[in-house]
Short mmCIF file of C-alpha atoms and ligand atoms in Angstrom, two decimals:
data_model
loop_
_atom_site.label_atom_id
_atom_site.label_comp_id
_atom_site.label_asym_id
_atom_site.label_seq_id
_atom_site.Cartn_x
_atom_site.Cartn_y
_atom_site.Cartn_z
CA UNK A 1 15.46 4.30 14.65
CA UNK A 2 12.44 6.56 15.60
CA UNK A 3 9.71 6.95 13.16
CA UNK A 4 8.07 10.37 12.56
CA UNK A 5 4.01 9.89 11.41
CA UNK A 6 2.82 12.85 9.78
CA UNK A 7 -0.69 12.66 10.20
CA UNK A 8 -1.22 15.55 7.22
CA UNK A 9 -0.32 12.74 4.54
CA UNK A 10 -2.65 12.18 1.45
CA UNK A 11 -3.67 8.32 2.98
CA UNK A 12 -4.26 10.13 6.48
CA UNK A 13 -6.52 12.26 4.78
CA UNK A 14 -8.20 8.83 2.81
CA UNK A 15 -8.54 7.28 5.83
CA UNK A 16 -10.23 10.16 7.75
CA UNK A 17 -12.84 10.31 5.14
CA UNK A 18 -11.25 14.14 3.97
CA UNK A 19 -10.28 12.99 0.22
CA UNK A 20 -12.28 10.70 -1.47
CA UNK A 21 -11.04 7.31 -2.41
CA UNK A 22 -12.78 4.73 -5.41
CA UNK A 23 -12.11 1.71 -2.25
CA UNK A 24 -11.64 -1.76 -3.74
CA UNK A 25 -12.08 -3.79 -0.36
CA UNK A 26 -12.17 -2.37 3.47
CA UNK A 27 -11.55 -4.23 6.64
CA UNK A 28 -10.91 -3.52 10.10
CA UNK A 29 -7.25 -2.91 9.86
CA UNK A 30 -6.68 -2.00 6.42
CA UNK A 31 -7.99 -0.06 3.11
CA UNK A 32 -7.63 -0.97 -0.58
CA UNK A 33 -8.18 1.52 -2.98
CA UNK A 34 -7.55 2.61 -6.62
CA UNK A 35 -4.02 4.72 -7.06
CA UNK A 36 -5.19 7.76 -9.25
CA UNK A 37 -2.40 6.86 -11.39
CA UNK A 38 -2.51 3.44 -12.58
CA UNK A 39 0.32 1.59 -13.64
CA UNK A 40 -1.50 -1.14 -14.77
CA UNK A 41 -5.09 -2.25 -15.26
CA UNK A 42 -5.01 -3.47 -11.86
CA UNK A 43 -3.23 -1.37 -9.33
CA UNK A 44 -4.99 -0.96 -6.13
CA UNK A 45 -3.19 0.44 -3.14
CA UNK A 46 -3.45 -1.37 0.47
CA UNK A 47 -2.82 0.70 3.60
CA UNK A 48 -3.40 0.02 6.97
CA UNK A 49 -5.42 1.61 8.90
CA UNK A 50 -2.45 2.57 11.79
CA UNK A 51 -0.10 5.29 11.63
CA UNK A 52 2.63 3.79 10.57
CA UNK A 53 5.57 4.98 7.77
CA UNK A 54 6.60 1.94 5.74
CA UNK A 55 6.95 -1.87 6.07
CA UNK A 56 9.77 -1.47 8.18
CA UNK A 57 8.11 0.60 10.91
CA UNK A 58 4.94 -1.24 10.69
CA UNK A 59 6.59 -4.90 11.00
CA UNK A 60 8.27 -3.07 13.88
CA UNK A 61 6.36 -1.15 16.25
CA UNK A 62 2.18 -2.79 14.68
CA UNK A 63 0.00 -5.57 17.09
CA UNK A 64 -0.42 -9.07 15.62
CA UNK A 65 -3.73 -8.33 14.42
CA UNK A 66 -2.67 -5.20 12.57
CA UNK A 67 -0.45 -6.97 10.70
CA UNK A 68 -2.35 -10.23 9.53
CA UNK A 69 -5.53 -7.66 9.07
CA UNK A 70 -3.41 -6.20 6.42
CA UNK A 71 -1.73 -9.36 4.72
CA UNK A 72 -4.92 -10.64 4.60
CA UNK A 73 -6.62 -7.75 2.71
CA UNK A 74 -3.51 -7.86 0.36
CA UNK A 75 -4.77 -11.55 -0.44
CA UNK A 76 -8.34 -10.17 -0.61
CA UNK A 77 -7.35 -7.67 -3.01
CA UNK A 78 -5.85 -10.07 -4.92
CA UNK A 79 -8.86 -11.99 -5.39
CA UNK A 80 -11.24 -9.41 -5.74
CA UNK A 81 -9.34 -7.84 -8.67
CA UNK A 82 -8.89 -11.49 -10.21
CA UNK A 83 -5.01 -11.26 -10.40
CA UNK A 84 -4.73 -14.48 -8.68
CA UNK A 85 -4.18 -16.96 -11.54
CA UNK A 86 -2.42 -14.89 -14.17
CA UNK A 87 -0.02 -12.85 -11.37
CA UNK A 88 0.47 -9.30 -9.91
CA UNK A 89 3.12 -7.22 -8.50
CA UNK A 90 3.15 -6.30 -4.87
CA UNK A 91 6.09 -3.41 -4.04
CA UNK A 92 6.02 -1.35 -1.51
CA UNK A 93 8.60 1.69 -1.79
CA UNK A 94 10.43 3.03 1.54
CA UNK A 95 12.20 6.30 2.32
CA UNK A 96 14.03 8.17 -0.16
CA UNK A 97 16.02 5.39 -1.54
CA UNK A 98 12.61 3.32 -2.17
CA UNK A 99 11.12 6.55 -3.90
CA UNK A 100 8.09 6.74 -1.32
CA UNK A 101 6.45 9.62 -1.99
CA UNK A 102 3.48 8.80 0.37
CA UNK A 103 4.45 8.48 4.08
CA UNK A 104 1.73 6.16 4.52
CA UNK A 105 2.53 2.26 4.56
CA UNK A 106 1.09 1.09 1.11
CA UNK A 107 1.73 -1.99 -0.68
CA UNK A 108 0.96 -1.43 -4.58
CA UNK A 109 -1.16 -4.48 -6.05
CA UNK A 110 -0.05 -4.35 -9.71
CA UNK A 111 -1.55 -6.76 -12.31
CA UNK A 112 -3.38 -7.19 -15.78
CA UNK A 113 -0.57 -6.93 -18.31
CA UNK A 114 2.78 -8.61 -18.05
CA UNK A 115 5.35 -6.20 -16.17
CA UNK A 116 8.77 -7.01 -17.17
CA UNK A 117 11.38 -7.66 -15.08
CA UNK A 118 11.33 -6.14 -11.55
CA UNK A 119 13.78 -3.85 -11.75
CA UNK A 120 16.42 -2.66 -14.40
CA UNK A 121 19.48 -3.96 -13.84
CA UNK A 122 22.32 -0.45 -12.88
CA UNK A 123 26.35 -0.52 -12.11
P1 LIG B 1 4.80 5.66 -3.64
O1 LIG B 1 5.76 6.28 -4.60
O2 LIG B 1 4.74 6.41 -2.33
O3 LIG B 1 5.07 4.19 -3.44
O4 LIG B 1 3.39 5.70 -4.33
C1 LIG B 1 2.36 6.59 -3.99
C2 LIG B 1 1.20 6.31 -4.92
O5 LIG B 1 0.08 7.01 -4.46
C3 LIG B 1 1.44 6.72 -6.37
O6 LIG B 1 1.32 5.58 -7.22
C4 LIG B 1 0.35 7.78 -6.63
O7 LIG B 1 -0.21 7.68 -7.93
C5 LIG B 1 -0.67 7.45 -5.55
N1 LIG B 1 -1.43 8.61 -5.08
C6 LIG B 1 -0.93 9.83 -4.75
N2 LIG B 1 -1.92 10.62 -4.32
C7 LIG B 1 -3.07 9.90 -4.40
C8 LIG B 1 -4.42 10.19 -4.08
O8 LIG B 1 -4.80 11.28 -3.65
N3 LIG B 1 -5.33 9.19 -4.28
C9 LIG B 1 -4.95 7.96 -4.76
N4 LIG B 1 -5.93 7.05 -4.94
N5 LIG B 1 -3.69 7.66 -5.07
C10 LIG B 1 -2.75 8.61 -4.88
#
């Protein structure tokens, strides 16, 4: 399938310095930063910097060093917000089914409190 960037998204506009951002950790290849509306008492976003939709397009169609720049900054991110030991959430939601409401690839680091199970169980 094709993949259609908008370039007006909210994380376009992050990463062109347009909307400000509270950044939790910034690399070559990707950006962390707080989500405005936490889930958690950690949940940091982490985007790369390349135009890309969602895990699938980015695992498609990003170079070798986009995409260990931005597993690597997950790990960072991980560290940084000391979620390491006690555990986090990573999801990242895709297309309509997913619920993605930014068309920006972003992995949610969620952590700090025990989350429950991933995901409640329908028919
Ligand atoms: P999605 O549903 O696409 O996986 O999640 C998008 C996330 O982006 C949501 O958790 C939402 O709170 C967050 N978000 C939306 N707009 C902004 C914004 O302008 N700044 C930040 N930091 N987070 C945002």
């Amino acid at each position: 399938m094709a993949y259609a960037y908008d370039d007006q998204n909210i994380f376009a506009k992050i990463l062109r310095g347009e909307i400000p951002n509270d950044t939790v950790f910034e690399s070559d290849h990707a950006l962390a930063f707080r989500d405005i509306s936490p889930a958690a008492p950690t949940h940091v976003l982490v985007i790369p910097k390349g135009p890309y939709v969602s895990m699938d397009h980015f695992t498609q169609e990003a170079s070798e060093a986009e995409i260990v720049g931005f597993m690597r900054a997950i790990g960072e991110v991980c560290r940084l917000e000391g979620v390491s030991e006690d555990g986090f959430r990573a999801i990242s939601n895709a297309g309509r089914n997913g619920v993605q409401e930014v068309p920006h690839l972003h992995v949610h680091i969620i952590g700090g409190r025990p989350l429950g199970r991933m995901l409640a169980k329908t028919e």
